[in-house]
CSV table of C-alpha atoms in Angstrom, one decimal:
chain,number,residue,atom,x,y,z
M,1,UNK,CA,-53.6,37.7,-28.0
M,2,UNK,CA,-50.3,37.7,-25.8
M,3,UNK,CA,-50.3,34.3,-24.3
M,4,UNK,CA,-48.0,31.8,-22.8
M,5,UNK,CA,-49.8,28.5,-21.7
M,6,UNK,CA,-48.0,26.1,-19.3
M,7,UNK,CA,-48.7,22.5,-18.3
M,8,UNK,CA,-49.0,20.7,-15.9
M,9,UNK,CA,-49.8,23.1,-13.2
M,10,UNK,CA,-48.6,20.6,-10.5
M,11,UNK,CA,-46.0,17.8,-11.0
M,12,UNK,CA,-45.2,15.1,-8.4
M,13,UNK,CA,-42.2,12.8,-9.1
M,14,UNK,CA,-40.1,10.3,-7.2
M,15,UNK,CA,-36.4,11.4,-6.6
M,16,UNK,CA,-34.5,10.0,-9.6
M,17,UNK,CA,-37.3,10.2,-12.0
M,18,UNK,CA,-37.4,12.7,-14.8
M,19,UNK,CA,-39.8,15.8,-15.0
M,20,UNK,CA,-41.1,17.4,-18.1
M,21,UNK,CA,-43.0,20.8,-18.2
M,22,UNK,CA,-44.6,22.2,-21.5
M,23,UNK,CA,-45.2,25.4,-22.7
M,24,UNK,CA,-46.9,27.0,-25.8
M,25,UNK,CA,-46.9,30.6,-27.1
M,26,UNK,CA,-49.0,32.4,-29.4
M,27,UNK,CA,-46.6,35.0,-31.2
M,28,UNK,CA,-44.8,33.4,-34.1
M,29,UNK,CA,-42.3,36.4,-33.8
M,30,UNK,CA,-41.1,35.2,-30.4
M,31,UNK,CA,-37.5,34.3,-30.3
M,32,UNK,CA,-36.3,34.1,-26.8
M,33,UNK,CA,-37.6,31.5,-24.2
M,34,UNK,CA,-36.3,31.4,-20.6
M,35,UNK,CA,-37.2,29.1,-17.8
M,36,UNK,CA,-37.2,30.7,-14.1
M,37,UNK,CA,-37.1,28.6,-10.8
M,38,UNK,CA,-38.8,30.1,-7.7
M,39,UNK,CA,-38.2,28.3,-4.4
M,40,UNK,CA,-40.8,29.0,-1.7
M,41,UNK,CA,-40.9,32.4,-0.6
M,42,UNK,CA,-37.9,33.4,-2.8
M,43,UNK,CA,-37.3,35.3,-6.0
M,44,UNK,CA,-37.6,33.8,-9.4
M,45,UNK,CA,-34.1,33.0,-10.8
M,46,UNK,CA,-33.1,32.0,-14.4
M,47,UNK,CA,-32.1,28.4,-14.8
M,48,UNK,CA,-31.8,28.1,-18.6
M,49,UNK,CA,-32.8,29.8,-21.8
M,50,UNK,CA,-33.0,29.0,-25.6
M,51,UNK,CA,-33.2,31.4,-28.5
M,52,UNK,CA,-35.0,30.6,-31.7
M,53,UNK,CA,-31.9,29.7,-33.7
M,54,UNK,CA,-31.3,26.5,-31.8
M,55,UNK,CA,-33.6,23.4,-31.0
M,56,UNK,CA,-32.2,22.1,-27.9
M,57,UNK,CA,-29.8,23.3,-25.2
M,58,UNK,CA,-28.6,21.4,-22.1
M,59,UNK,CA,-26.9,22.3,-18.9
M,60,UNK,CA,-26.1,19.3,-16.7
M,61,UNK,CA,-29.4,17.7,-15.6
M,62,UNK,CA,-31.7,20.3,-17.4
M,63,UNK,CA,-32.5,20.7,-21.0
M,64,UNK,CA,-34.8,22.7,-22.9
M,65,UNK,CA,-36.3,21.9,-26.3
M,66,UNK,CA,-37.9,24.2,-28.7
M,67,UNK,CA,-40.4,23.6,-31.7
M,68,UNK,CA,-40.9,26.7,-33.5
M,69,UNK,CA,-43.2,25.3,-36.1
M,70,UNK,CA,-45.6,24.1,-33.4
M,71,UNK,CA,-44.9,27.1,-31.1
M,72,UNK,CA,-44.0,25.0,-28.1
M,73,UNK,CA,-41.0,24.5,-25.8
M,74,UNK,CA,-40.3,22.1,-22.9
M,75,UNK,CA,-38.1,21.9,-19.9
M,76,UNK,CA,-36.6,18.5,-18.9
M,77,UNK,CA,-35.1,17.8,-15.6
M,78,UNK,CA,-33.4,14.3,-15.3
M,79,UNK,CA,-32.4,12.4,-12.1
M,80,UNK,CA,-34.6,14.8,-9.9
M,81,UNK,CA,-33.4,15.5,-6.5
M,82,UNK,CA,-35.5,17.0,-3.5
M,83,UNK,CA,-33.8,20.4,-4.0
M,84,UNK,CA,-35.4,20.5,-7.4
M,85,UNK,CA,-38.7,21.1,-5.6
M,86,UNK,CA,-40.0,24.6,-6.6
M,87,UNK,CA,-42.3,26.5,-9.0
M,88,UNK,CA,-41.0,26.8,-12.5
M,89,UNK,CA,-42.1,29.4,-15.0
M,90,UNK,CA,-41.7,29.5,-18.7
M,91,UNK,CA,-41.6,32.7,-20.5
M,92,UNK,CA,-41.6,34.0,-24.1
M,93,UNK,CA,-40.9,37.5,-25.6
M,94,UNK,CA,-43.9,38.9,-27.2
M,95,UNK,CA,-43.6,41.5,-29.9
M,96,UNK,CA,-46.9,43.3,-29.9
M,97,UNK,CA,-47.9,46.8,-30.3
M,98,UNK,CA,-44.4,47.8,-31.1
M,99,UNK,CA,-43.0,46.5,-27.8
M,100,UNK,CA,-40.8,43.5,-27.0
M,101,UNK,CA,-41.7,42.2,-23.6
M,102,UNK,CA,-41.4,39.0,-21.5
M,103,UNK,CA,-44.6,37.2,-20.7
M,104,UNK,CA,-44.6,34.3,-18.2
M,105,UNK,CA,-46.5,31.2,-18.0
M,106,UNK,CA,-48.9,30.4,-14.9
M,107,UNK,CA,-46.1,28.1,-13.3
M,108,UNK,CA,-45.7,24.5,-12.5
M,109,UNK,CA,-45.3,23.5,-9.0
M,110,UNK,CA,-42.9,20.5,-8.9
M,111,UNK,CA,-42.5,18.2,-5.9
M,112,UNK,CA,-39.7,15.7,-5.8
M,113,UNK,CA,-40.2,13.1,-3.2
M,114,UNK,CA,-37.3,11.3,-1.5
X,1,UNK,CA,-23.2,44.4,-6.5
X,2,UNK,CA,-26.0,43.7,-3.9
X,3,UNK,CA,-28.5,42.9,-6.6
X,4,UNK,CA,-32.0,44.4,-7.1
X,5,UNK,CA,-33.2,45.9,-3.8
X,6,UNK,CA,-36.6,46.5,-3.0
X,7,UNK,CA,-38.5,48.1,0.0
X,8,UNK,CA,-40.4,47.5,2.0
X,9,UNK,CA,-40.4,43.8,2.0
X,10,UNK,CA,-43.7,43.5,3.7
X,11,UNK,CA,-46.6,46.2,3.8
X,12,UNK,CA,-49.9,45.9,5.5
X,13,UNK,CA,-52.2,48.9,5.0
X,14,UNK,CA,-55.9,49.6,5.0
X,15,UNK,CA,-58.1,50.1,1.9
X,16,UNK,CA,-57.9,53.5,0.6
X,17,UNK,CA,-54.5,54.2,1.8
X,18,UNK,CA,-51.5,55.2,-0.6
X,19,UNK,CA,-48.8,52.6,-1.1
X,20,UNK,CA,-45.4,53.4,-2.4
X,21,UNK,CA,-43.1,50.5,-3.4
X,22,UNK,CA,-39.4,51.1,-4.2
X,23,UNK,CA,-36.7,49.6,-6.1
X,24,UNK,CA,-33.0,50.0,-6.8
X,25,UNK,CA,-31.8,48.2,-9.9
X,26,UNK,CA,-28.3,46.7,-10.5
X,27,UNK,CA,-26.0,49.5,-11.4
X,28,UNK,CA,-25.5,49.6,-15.1
X,29,UNK,CA,-28.6,47.8,-16.1
X,30,UNK,CA,-30.5,49.7,-18.8
X,31,UNK,CA,-33.9,48.0,-18.2
X,32,UNK,CA,-36.2,48.0,-15.2
X,33,UNK,CA,-39.4,45.8,-14.8
X,34,UNK,CA,-42.3,45.8,-12.3
X,35,UNK,CA,-44.1,42.4,-12.1
X,36,UNK,CA,-47.0,41.6,-9.9
X,37,UNK,CA,-47.5,38.0,-8.6
X,38,UNK,CA,-50.6,36.3,-7.4
X,39,UNK,CA,-51.9,32.8,-7.2
X,40,UNK,CA,-54.7,33.4,-9.7
X,41,UNK,CA,-52.7,35.5,-12.3
X,42,UNK,CA,-49.2,34.4,-11.9
X,43,UNK,CA,-46.4,36.8,-13.0
X,44,UNK,CA,-47.9,39.8,-14.6
X,45,UNK,CA,-45.7,42.5,-16.3
X,46,UNK,CA,-47.1,45.9,-15.2
X,47,UNK,CA,-44.6,48.2,-16.7
X,48,UNK,CA,-41.0,48.4,-17.9
X,49,UNK,CA,-38.4,51.2,-18.4
X,50,UNK,CA,-35.5,51.6,-20.8
X,51,UNK,CA,-32.9,54.1,-19.6
X,52,UNK,CA,-35.4,55.6,-17.2
X,53,UNK,CA,-38.2,56.0,-19.8
X,54,UNK,CA,-41.5,54.1,-19.6
X,55,UNK,CA,-41.8,51.8,-22.6
X,56,UNK,CA,-44.8,49.7,-22.2
X,57,UNK,CA,-47.5,50.5,-19.3
X,58,UNK,CA,-50.2,48.4,-21.0
X,59,UNK,CA,-50.2,46.0,-17.9
X,60,UNK,CA,-50.9,48.6,-15.3
X,61,UNK,CA,-54.3,47.6,-14.1
X,62,UNK,CA,-56.0,51.1,-13.8
X,63,UNK,CA,-55.3,54.7,-13.1
X,64,UNK,CA,-54.8,53.9,-9.4
X,65,UNK,CA,-51.4,52.6,-10.3
X,66,UNK,CA,-48.5,54.7,-11.4
X,67,UNK,CA,-44.8,54.2,-11.7
X,68,UNK,CA,-41.8,56.5,-12.1
X,69,UNK,CA,-38.1,56.2,-12.6
X,70,UNK,CA,-36.5,59.6,-12.1
X,71,UNK,CA,-33.0,58.3,-12.4
X,72,UNK,CA,-31.0,55.3,-13.3
X,73,UNK,CA,-30.9,53.9,-9.7
X,74,UNK,CA,-34.3,54.4,-8.5
X,75,UNK,CA,-38.0,53.5,-9.3
X,76,UNK,CA,-41.3,53.6,-7.5
X,77,UNK,CA,-44.7,52.1,-8.1
X,78,UNK,CA,-47.4,53.8,-6.2
X,79,UNK,CA,-51.0,52.6,-5.7
X,80,UNK,CA,-53.6,55.3,-4.6
X,81,UNK,CA,-56.1,54.4,-3.4
X,82,UNK,CA,-55.2,51.0,-2.5
X,83,UNK,CA,-57.9,48.1,-2.7
X,84,UNK,CA,-57.9,44.5,-1.2
X,85,UNK,CA,-57.6,43.1,-4.6
X,86,UNK,CA,-54.2,44.7,-4.9
X,87,UNK,CA,-52.8,42.4,-2.3
X,88,UNK,CA,-49.9,40.6,-4.0
X,89,UNK,CA,-46.2,40.2,-4.1
X,90,UNK,CA,-44.7,43.0,-6.3
X,91,UNK,CA,-41.3,42.2,-7.9
X,92,UNK,CA,-39.0,44.7,-9.4
X,93,UNK,CA,-36.3,43.2,-11.9
X,94,UNK,CA,-33.5,44.8,-14.0
X,95,UNK,CA,-31.6,43.5,-17.0
X,96,UNK,CA,-28.4,44.6,-18.6
X,97,UNK,CA,-29.0,45.6,-22.1
X,98,UNK,CA,-32.2,43.9,-23.5
X,99,UNK,CA,-35.6,42.6,-22.8
X,100,UNK,CA,-34.4,39.2,-24.1
X,101,UNK,CA,-31.8,38.7,-21.5
X,102,UNK,CA,-31.6,37.5,-17.9
X,103,UNK,CA,-34.0,39.3,-15.5
X,104,UNK,CA,-32.5,39.7,-12.0
X,105,UNK,CA,-35.4,39.9,-9.6
X,106,UNK,CA,-35.5,41.6,-6.3
X,107,UNK,CA,-36.9,39.8,-3.2
X,108,UNK,CA,-40.3,41.3,-3.7
X,109,UNK,CA,-42.6,43.4,-1.8
X,110,UNK,CA,-45.5,41.6,-0.2
X,111,UNK,CA,-48.6,43.9,-0.1
X,112,UNK,CA,-51.6,43.4,2.0
X,113,UNK,CA,-54.5,45.6,1.8
X,114,UNK,CA,-57.2,44.9,4.4
């Protein structure tokens, strides 16, 4: 079925440490994998995305890796800061029933402690 | 552009009442999405439109839910009759040309059904 699994559901790190969030998807035809950050009481906002023609993408302290064979992708945040505290959602496009739609994982609540 | 605009921001209603949520997408965006967010189920795609035409409504929970997009600058999500389990934050989002591009979310409509 259409599924994007995300782990862990909660993650607590010390400021300056790295954080890694992992997602798996079910549709081998998926080719777009964005990550959204949602601060408390705010709207989700795109922070980085990757397409299936590359294996890794970096933007300053964040990076995303993709393993199409294993159908999993990960978000890496280095040198974490308190303002990184938020809920992070992965997503993948699912091509089912003739439609192309974006399905989100359940989210990871990241807490960065000073 | 002011971004995606949703109204109302908060709605408290009693079971059985009709609820109408409204959305104005970013001008020039071809796609409009309605998502529902709850603690239990995360971000669920309810329905999306392309050029005002509904493309996939398989996520609409039941016949009590309906959505329309009469023109490129306005969409509604209606729940009639509402039930307590409909309590959630409803997000509208738009994207420029494709499902596999950045989604710009509105601030959400928090619905509480008593």
